[in-house]
Amino acid sequence: MAKPRVLVTRRWPAAVEARLSEIFDVQLNLADKPLAPEDFRAAMREYDAILPTVTDRIGAPALELDRPQTRILANYGVGYSHIDLNRVNEHGIVVTNTPDVLSECTADLAMTLLLMVARRAGEGERELRAGLWTGWRPTHLVGTKVSGKTLGIVGYGRIGQEMARRAHHGFGMTILVYNRSPVAPEVLAQCNAVQVDSLDALMPLCDFISLHCPGGGANRHLIDARRLDLMRPDAFLINTARGEVIDETALSHALWFDSIGGAALDVFDGEPNINPQLKDCDRLVMLPHLGSATREAREAMGFRVIENLEDFFAGREPRDRVN
């Protein structure tokens, strides 16, 4: 029996690519650049499975074809807002993702961003590299204490819960939660967290707000100018979710006019392109989408994709199916 033909849209960790090649008839994207819609249309006529990442926009232009050969899109990552599920469902294509395995590392990165923006670490490093540091002085780059402060978490799934554990048990932070559905009392109790009824109610209560909600149209510009105005003037916004969740123009205005204390972003709307209005904001920390960027997490994500593929081609229901 012929091996299923599989297209990997970006380069993956070597150990994962090797394992894929043992099991499937694999084509790697050796150029390691995002595929265009016409590339996806051609691939869907040729491959049994396509393994996309967040850099791949699989919308209507990529799906305008009849009777695709592709039967599964095994996504490398948790979020799948870059895939048009409605159009995919019309073709009967299964979509899977990779939950769980990157939660800890993404929460580590979110905590890193929180600490960096609170202690003005980005500003300090830029000053040092520019040769502008004149030495220690009592008023130089005075930041904000993190321990004991109040952290609001928007989206209390796996990553949000891991963030709460780090903040509460590591830094003694009080945890407030906004989530679309009720969170089980025993889950909240793990970090003495309190669920707040609405996002508008959460915003003014927090010293730090960390976003861990899904992307996609429903949450586009969830944090807009009105909600930024609800934040305390010395509060900080952290985003490791999806770039489109924040209205970046509104955020740049809030930073320029000091209506919030600062922000730290690992994701951007339209990345890798960065809104030029953000680039000159001093109290903004920016990282290039590093949330899951550890060897351990990236390999685990790949092996989770392989598990979903093996289940699918063996006629079993993939455990991480999302449609």
Short mmCIF file of C-alpha atoms in Angstrom, two decimals, residues 156 161 164-165 168-169 173 175 177 183-195:
data_model
loop_
_atom_site.label_atom_id
_atom_site.label_comp_id
_atom_site.label_asym_id
_atom_site.label_seq_id
_atom_site.Cartn_x
_atom_site.Cartn_y
_atom_site.Cartn_z
CA TYR A 156 -8.54 30.79 30.79
CA GLN A 161 -4.02 28.56 33.44
CA ALA A 164 -1.84 32.00 36.32
CA ARG A 165 0.25 29.31 38.01
CA HIS A 168 0.28 33.35 41.52
CA HIS A 169 2.61 30.70 42.92
CA MET A 173 -0.09 37.79 42.20
CA ILE A 175 -5.53 36.37 39.59
CA VAL A 177 -10.14 35.85 34.96
CA VAL A 183 -14.57 28.14 34.62
CA ALA A 184 -14.93 25.18 36.96
CA PRO A 185 -14.54 26.20 40.63
CA GLU A 186 -11.83 23.61 41.19
CA VAL A 187 -9.81 25.05 38.28
CA LEU A 188 -10.11 28.59 39.66
CA ALA A 189 -9.18 27.35 43.12
CA GLN A 190 -5.78 26.13 41.93
CA CYS A 191 -4.60 29.76 41.83
CA ASN A 192 -7.25 31.34 44.06
CA ALA A 193 -8.54 32.97 40.87
CA VAL A 194 -11.79 34.89 40.62
CA GLN A 195 -13.82 34.94 37.42
#
